PDB file of C-alpha atoms in Angstrom:
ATOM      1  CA  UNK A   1      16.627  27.741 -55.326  1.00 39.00           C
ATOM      2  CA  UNK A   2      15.159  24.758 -53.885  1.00 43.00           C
ATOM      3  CA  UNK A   3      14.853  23.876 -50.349  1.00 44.00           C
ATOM      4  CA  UNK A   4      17.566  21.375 -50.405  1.00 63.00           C
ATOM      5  CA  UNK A   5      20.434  21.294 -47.950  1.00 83.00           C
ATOM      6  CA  UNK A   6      23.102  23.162 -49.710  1.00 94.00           C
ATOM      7  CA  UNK A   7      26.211  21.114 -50.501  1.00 97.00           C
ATOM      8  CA  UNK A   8      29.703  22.189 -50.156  1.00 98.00           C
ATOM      9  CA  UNK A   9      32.256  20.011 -51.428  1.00 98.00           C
ATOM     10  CA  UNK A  10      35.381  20.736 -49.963  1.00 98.00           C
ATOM     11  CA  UNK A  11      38.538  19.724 -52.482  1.00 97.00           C
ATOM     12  CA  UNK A  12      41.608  18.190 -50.458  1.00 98.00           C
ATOM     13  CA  UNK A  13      45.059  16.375 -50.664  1.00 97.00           C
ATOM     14  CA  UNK A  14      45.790  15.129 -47.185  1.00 97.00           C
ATOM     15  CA  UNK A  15      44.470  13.674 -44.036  1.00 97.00           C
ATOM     16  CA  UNK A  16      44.527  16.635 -41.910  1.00 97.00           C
ATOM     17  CA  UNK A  17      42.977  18.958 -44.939  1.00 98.00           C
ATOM     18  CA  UNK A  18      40.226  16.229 -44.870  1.00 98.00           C
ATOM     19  CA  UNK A  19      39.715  16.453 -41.281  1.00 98.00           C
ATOM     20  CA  UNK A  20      39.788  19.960 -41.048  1.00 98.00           C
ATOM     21  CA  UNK A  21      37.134  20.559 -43.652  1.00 98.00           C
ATOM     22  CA  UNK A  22      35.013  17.910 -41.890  1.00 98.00           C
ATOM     23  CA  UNK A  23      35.311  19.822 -38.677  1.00 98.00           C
ATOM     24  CA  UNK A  24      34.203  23.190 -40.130  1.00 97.00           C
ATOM     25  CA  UNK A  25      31.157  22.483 -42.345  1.00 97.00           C
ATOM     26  CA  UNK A  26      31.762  20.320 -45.571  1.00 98.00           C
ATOM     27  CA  UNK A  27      29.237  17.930 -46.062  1.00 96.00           C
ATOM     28  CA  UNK A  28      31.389  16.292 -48.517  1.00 98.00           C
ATOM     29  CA  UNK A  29      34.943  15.796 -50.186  1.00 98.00           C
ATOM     30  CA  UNK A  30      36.562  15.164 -53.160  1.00 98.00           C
ATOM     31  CA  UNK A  31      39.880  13.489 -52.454  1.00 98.00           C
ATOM     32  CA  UNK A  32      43.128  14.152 -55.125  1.00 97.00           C
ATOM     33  CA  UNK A  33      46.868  13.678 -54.748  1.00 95.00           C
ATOM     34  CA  UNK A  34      49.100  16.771 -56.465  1.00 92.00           C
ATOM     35  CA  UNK A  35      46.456  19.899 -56.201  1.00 89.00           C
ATOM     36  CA  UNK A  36      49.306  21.645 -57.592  1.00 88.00           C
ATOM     37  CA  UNK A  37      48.136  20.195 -60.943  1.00 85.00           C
ATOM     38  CA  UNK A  38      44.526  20.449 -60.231  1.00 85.00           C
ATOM     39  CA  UNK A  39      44.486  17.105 -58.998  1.00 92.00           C
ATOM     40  CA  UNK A  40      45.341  13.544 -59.767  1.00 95.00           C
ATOM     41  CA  UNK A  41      43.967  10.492 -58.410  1.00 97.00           C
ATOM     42  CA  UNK A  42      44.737  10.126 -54.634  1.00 97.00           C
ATOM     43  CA  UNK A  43      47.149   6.825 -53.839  1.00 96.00           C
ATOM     44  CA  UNK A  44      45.570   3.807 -52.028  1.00 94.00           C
ATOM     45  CA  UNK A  45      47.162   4.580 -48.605  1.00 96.00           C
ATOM     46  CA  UNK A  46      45.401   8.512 -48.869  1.00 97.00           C
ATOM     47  CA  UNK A  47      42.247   7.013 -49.264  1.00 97.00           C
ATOM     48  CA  UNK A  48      42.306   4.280 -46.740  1.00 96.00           C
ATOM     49  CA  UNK A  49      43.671   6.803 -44.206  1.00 97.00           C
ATOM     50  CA  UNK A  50      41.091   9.329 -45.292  1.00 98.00           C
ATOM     51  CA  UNK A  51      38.312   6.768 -45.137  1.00 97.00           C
ATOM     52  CA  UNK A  52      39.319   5.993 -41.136  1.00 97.00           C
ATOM     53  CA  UNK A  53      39.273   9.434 -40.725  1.00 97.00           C
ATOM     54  CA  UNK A  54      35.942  11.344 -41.988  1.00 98.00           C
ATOM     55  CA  UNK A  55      32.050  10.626 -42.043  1.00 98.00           C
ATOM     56  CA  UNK A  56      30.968  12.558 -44.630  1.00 98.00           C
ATOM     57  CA  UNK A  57      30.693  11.243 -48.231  1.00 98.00           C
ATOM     58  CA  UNK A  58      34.196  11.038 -50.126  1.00 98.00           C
ATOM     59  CA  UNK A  59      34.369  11.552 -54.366  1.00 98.00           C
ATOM     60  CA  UNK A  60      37.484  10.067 -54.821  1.00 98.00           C
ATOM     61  CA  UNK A  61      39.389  12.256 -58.368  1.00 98.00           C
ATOM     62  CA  UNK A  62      40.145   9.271 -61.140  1.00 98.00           C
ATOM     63  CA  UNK A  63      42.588  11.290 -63.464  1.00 97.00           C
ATOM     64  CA  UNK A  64      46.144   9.513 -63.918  1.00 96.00           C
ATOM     65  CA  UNK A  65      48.110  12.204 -65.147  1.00 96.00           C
ATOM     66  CA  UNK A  66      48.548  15.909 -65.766  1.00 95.00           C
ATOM     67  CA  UNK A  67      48.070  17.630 -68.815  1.00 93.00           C
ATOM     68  CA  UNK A  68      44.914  17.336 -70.998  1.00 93.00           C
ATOM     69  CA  UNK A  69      42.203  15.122 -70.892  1.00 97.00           C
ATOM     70  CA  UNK A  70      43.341  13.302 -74.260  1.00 97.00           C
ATOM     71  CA  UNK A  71      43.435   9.477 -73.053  1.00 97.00           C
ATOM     72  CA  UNK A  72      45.434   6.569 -74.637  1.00 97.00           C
ATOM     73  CA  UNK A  73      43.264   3.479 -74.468  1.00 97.00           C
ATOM     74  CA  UNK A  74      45.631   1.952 -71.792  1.00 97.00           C
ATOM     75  CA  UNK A  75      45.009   5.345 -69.643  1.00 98.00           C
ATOM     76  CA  UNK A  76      41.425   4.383 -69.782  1.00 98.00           C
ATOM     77  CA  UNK A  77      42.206   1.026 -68.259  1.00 98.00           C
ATOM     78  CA  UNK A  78      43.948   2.207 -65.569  1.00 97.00           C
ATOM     79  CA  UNK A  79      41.329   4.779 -65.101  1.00 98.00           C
ATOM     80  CA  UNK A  80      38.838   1.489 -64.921  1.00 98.00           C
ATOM     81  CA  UNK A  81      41.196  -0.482 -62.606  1.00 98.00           C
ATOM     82  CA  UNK A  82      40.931   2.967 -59.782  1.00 97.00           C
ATOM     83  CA  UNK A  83      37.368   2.904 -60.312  1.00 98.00           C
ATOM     84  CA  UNK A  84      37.104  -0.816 -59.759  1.00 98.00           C
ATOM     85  CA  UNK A  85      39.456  -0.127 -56.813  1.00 97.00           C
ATOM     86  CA  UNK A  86      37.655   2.632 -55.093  1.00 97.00           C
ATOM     87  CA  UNK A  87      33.996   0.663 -55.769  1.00 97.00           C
ATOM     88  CA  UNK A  88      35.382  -2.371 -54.302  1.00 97.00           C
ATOM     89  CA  UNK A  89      36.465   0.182 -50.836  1.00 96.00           C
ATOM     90  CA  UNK A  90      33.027   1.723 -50.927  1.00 96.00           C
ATOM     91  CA  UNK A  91      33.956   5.207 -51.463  1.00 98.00           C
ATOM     92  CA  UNK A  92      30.632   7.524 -52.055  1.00 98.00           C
ATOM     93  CA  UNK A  93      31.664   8.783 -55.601  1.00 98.00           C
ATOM     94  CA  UNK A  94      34.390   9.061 -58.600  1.00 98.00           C
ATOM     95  CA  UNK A  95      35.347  12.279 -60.459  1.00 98.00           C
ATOM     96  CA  UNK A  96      36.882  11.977 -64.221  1.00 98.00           C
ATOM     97  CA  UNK A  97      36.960  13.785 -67.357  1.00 98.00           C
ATOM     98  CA  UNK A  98      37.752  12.735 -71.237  1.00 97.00           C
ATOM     99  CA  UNK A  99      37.565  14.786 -74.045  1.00 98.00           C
ATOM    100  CA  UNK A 100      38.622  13.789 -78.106  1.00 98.00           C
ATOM    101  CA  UNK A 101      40.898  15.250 -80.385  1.00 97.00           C
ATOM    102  CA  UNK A 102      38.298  17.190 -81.685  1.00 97.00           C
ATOM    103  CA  UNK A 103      38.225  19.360 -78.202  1.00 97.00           C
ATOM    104  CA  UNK A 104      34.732  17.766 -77.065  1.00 98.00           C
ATOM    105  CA  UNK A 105      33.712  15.727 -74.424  1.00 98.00           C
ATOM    106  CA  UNK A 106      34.101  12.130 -75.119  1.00 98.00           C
ATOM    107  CA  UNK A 107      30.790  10.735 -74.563  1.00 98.00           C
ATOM    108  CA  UNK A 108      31.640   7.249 -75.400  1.00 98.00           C
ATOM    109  CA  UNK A 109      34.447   6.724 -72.860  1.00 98.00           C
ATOM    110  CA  UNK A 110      32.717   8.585 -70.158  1.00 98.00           C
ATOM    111  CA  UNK A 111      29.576   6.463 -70.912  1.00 98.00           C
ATOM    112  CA  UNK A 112      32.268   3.379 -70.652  1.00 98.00           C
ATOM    113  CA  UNK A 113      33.335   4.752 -67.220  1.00 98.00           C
ATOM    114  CA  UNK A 114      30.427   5.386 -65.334  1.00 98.00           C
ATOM    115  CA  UNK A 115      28.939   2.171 -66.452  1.00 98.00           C
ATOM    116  CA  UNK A 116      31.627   0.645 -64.679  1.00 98.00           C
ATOM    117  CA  UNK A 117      31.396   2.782 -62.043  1.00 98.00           C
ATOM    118  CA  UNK A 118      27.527   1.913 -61.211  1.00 98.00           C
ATOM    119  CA  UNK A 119      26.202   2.342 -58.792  1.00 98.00           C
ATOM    120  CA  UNK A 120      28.668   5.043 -57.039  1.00 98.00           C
ATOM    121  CA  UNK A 121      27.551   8.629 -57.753  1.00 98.00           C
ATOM    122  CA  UNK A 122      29.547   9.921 -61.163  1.00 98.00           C
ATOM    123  CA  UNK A 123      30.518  13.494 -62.115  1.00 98.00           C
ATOM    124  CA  UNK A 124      32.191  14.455 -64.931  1.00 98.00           C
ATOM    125  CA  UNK A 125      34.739  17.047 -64.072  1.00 95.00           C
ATOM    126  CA  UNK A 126      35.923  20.669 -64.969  1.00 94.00           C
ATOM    127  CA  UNK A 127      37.420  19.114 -68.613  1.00 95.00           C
ATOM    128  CA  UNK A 128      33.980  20.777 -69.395  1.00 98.00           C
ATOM    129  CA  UNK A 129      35.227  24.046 -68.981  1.00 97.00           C
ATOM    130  CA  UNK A 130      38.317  23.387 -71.562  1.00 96.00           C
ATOM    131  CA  UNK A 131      35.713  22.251 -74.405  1.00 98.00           C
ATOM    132  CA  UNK A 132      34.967  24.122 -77.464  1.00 97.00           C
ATOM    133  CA  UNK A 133      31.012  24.432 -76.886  1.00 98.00           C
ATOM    134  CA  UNK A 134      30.610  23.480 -72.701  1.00 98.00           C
ATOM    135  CA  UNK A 135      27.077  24.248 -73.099  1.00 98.00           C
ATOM    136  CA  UNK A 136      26.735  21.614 -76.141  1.00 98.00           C
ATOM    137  CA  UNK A 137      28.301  19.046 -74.335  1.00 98.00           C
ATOM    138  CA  UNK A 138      26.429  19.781 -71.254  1.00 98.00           C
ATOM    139  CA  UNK A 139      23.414  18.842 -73.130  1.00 98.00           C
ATOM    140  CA  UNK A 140      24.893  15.855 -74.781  1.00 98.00           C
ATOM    141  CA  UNK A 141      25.965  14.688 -71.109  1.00 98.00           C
ATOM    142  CA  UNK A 142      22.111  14.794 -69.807  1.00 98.00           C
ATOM    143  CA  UNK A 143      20.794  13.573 -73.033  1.00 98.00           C
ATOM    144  CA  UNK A 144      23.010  10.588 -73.748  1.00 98.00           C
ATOM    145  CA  UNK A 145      24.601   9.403 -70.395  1.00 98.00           C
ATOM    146  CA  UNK A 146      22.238   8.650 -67.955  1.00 97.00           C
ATOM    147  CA  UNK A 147      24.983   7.353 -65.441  1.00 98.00           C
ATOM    148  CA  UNK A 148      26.218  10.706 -65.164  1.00 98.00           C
ATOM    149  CA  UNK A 149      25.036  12.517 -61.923  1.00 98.00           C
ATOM    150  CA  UNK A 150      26.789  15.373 -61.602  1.00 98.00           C
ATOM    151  CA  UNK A 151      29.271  18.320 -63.773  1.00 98.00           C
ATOM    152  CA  UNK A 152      31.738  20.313 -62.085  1.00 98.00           C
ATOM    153  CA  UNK A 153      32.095  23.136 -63.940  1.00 98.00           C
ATOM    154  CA  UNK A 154      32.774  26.727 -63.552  1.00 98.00           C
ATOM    155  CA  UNK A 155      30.265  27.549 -67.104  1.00 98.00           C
ATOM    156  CA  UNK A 156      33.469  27.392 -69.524  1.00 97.00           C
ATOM    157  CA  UNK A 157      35.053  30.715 -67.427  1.00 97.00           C
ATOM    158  CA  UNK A 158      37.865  31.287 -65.261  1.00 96.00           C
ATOM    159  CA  UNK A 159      35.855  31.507 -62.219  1.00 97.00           C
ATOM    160  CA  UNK A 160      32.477  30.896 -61.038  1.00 98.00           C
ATOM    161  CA  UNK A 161      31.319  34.599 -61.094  1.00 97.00           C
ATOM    162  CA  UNK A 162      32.116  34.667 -64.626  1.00 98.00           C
ATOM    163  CA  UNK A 163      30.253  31.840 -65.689  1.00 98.00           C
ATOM    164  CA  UNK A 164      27.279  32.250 -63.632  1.00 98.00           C
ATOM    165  CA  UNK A 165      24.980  32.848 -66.636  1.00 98.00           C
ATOM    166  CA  UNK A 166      26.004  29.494 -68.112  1.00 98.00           C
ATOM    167  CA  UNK A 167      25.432  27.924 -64.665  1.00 98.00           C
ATOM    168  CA  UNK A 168      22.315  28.990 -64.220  1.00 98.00           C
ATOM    169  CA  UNK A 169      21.253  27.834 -67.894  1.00 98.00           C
ATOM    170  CA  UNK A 170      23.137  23.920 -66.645  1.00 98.00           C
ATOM    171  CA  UNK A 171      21.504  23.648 -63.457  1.00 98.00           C
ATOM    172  CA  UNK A 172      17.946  24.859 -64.718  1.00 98.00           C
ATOM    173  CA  UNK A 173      18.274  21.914 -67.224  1.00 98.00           C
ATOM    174  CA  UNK A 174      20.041  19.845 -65.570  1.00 98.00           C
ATOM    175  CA  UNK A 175      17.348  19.509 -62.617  1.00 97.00           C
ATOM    176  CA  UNK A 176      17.832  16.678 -60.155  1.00 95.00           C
ATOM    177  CA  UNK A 177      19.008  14.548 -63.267  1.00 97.00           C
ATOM    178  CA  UNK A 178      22.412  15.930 -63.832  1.00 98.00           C
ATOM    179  CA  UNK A 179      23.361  17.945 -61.001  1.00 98.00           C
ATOM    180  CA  UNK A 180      26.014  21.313 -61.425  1.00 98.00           C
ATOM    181  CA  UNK A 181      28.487  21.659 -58.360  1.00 98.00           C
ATOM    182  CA  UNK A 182      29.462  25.010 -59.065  1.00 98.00           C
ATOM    183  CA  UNK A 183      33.077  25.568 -58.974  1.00 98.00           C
ATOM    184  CA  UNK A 184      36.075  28.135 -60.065  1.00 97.00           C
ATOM    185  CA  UNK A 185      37.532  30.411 -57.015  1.00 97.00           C
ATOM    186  CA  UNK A 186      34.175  29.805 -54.633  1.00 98.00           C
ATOM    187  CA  UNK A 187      34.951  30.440 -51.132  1.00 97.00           C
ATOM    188  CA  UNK A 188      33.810  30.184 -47.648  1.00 97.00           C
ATOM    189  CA  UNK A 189      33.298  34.077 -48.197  1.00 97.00           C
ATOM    190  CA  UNK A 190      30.910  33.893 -51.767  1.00 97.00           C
ATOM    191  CA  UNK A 191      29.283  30.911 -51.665  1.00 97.00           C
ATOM    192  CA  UNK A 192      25.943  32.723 -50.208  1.00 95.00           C
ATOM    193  CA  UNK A 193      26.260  35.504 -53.276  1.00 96.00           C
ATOM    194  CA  UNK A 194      26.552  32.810 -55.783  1.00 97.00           C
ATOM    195  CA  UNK A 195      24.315  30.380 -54.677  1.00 96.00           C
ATOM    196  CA  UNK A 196      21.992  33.624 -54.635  1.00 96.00           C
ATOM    197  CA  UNK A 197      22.828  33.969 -58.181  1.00 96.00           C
ATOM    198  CA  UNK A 198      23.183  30.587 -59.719  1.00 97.00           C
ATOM    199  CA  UNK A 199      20.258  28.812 -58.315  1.00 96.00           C
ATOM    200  CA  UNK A 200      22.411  25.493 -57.438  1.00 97.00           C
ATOM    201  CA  UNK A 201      22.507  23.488 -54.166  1.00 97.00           C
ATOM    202  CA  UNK A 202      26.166  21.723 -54.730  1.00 98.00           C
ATOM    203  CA  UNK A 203      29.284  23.849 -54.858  1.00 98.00           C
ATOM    204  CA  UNK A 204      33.048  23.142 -54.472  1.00 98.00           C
ATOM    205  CA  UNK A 205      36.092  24.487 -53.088  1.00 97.00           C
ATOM    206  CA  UNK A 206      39.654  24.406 -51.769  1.00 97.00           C
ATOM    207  CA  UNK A 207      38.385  27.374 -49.620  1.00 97.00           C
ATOM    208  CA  UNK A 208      34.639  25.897 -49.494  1.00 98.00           C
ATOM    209  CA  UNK A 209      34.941  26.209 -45.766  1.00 97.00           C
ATOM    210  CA  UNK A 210      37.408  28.482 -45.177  1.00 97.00           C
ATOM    211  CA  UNK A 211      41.367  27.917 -45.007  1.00 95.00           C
ATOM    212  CA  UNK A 212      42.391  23.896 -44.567  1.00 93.00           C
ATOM    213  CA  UNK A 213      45.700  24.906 -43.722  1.00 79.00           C
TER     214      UNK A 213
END
């Protein structure tokens, strides 16, 4: 790996979580409502709160529902009005996820989303992993949507460990261009193994810095 500062995202659902993981080494957050679900867009007063609360750079999660990542086109509106909303409050990035009946990435709506989100950092999340062909669409992502910065992905497996061959392949492509914050189960505890392995400087946990509870 490079000799850049190595990221850890930390993923959180309240204030205190937020603070916490602020206190014991993130460098970053990404900020959802209902983790239970793995994560929904967190409500206005969460962010605002959050925002009063924290220095470091917050992603804010831009995903209004459970379930699949099948949108309606009036889900994708709502999707643009919270990434209008969270542009307009300055937050440091936005985290969201389509794919198409065919069980692919939906390049055209994610293109349509992080043109609107310009000029926050954009990452397309884990729906990746769910795809028929994550490497194919990985490709497709750094090929055809230049407003993408960043895939959180665990390389199509259950956990990061398992998909660490795939990661490597994403992040040695993906350069500086399309950045790979590794996730799936990394902890305060592997982070150092895996980083060893995968060759990545961005990774992301609930247990990224230890327990938040």
């Amino acid at each position: 790996m490079k000799s850049e500062i190595l990221v850890r995202e930390a993923c959180v659902e309240t204030v205190e979580e937020c603070v916490l993981a602020e206190k014991k080494g993130a460098n970053r957050l990404e900020l959802c409502s209902d983790l239970a679900n793995d994560g929904l867009s967190p409500s206005v007063e969460l962010l605002e709160q959050v925002m009063l609360k924290v220095n470091i750079p917050i992603k804010a999660m831009v995903r209004p529902r459970a379930g699949g990542f099948l949108y309606s086109e009036e889900e994708i509106r709502q999707m643009e009005q919270e990434i209008a909303f969270f542009k307009a409050k300055g937050v440091y990035g936005v985290v969201f996820g389509m794919t198409t009946a065919d069980n692919e990435l939906d390049i055209a709506a994610i293109r349509r989303l992080a043109q609107a989100a310009k000029p926050m950092n954009v990452c397309v999340h884990k729906a990746i992993d769910g795809v028929k062909d994550p490497w194919a669409d990985f490709q497709r992502l750094y090929r055809e949507v230049p407003e993408v910065d960043a895939v959180l992905t665990s390389g199509g497996a259950q956990t990061a460990a398992e998909g660490a061959e795939l990661l490597q392949q994403m992040t040695a492509l993906g350069g500086d261009k399309l950045k790979v914050v590794v996730a799936g189960k990394v902890t305060s505890e592997n982070i150092d193994e895996l980083c060893r392995t995968i060759g990545a400087s961005e990774y992301h946990g609930k247990k990224i810095v230890g327990e938040l509870k």
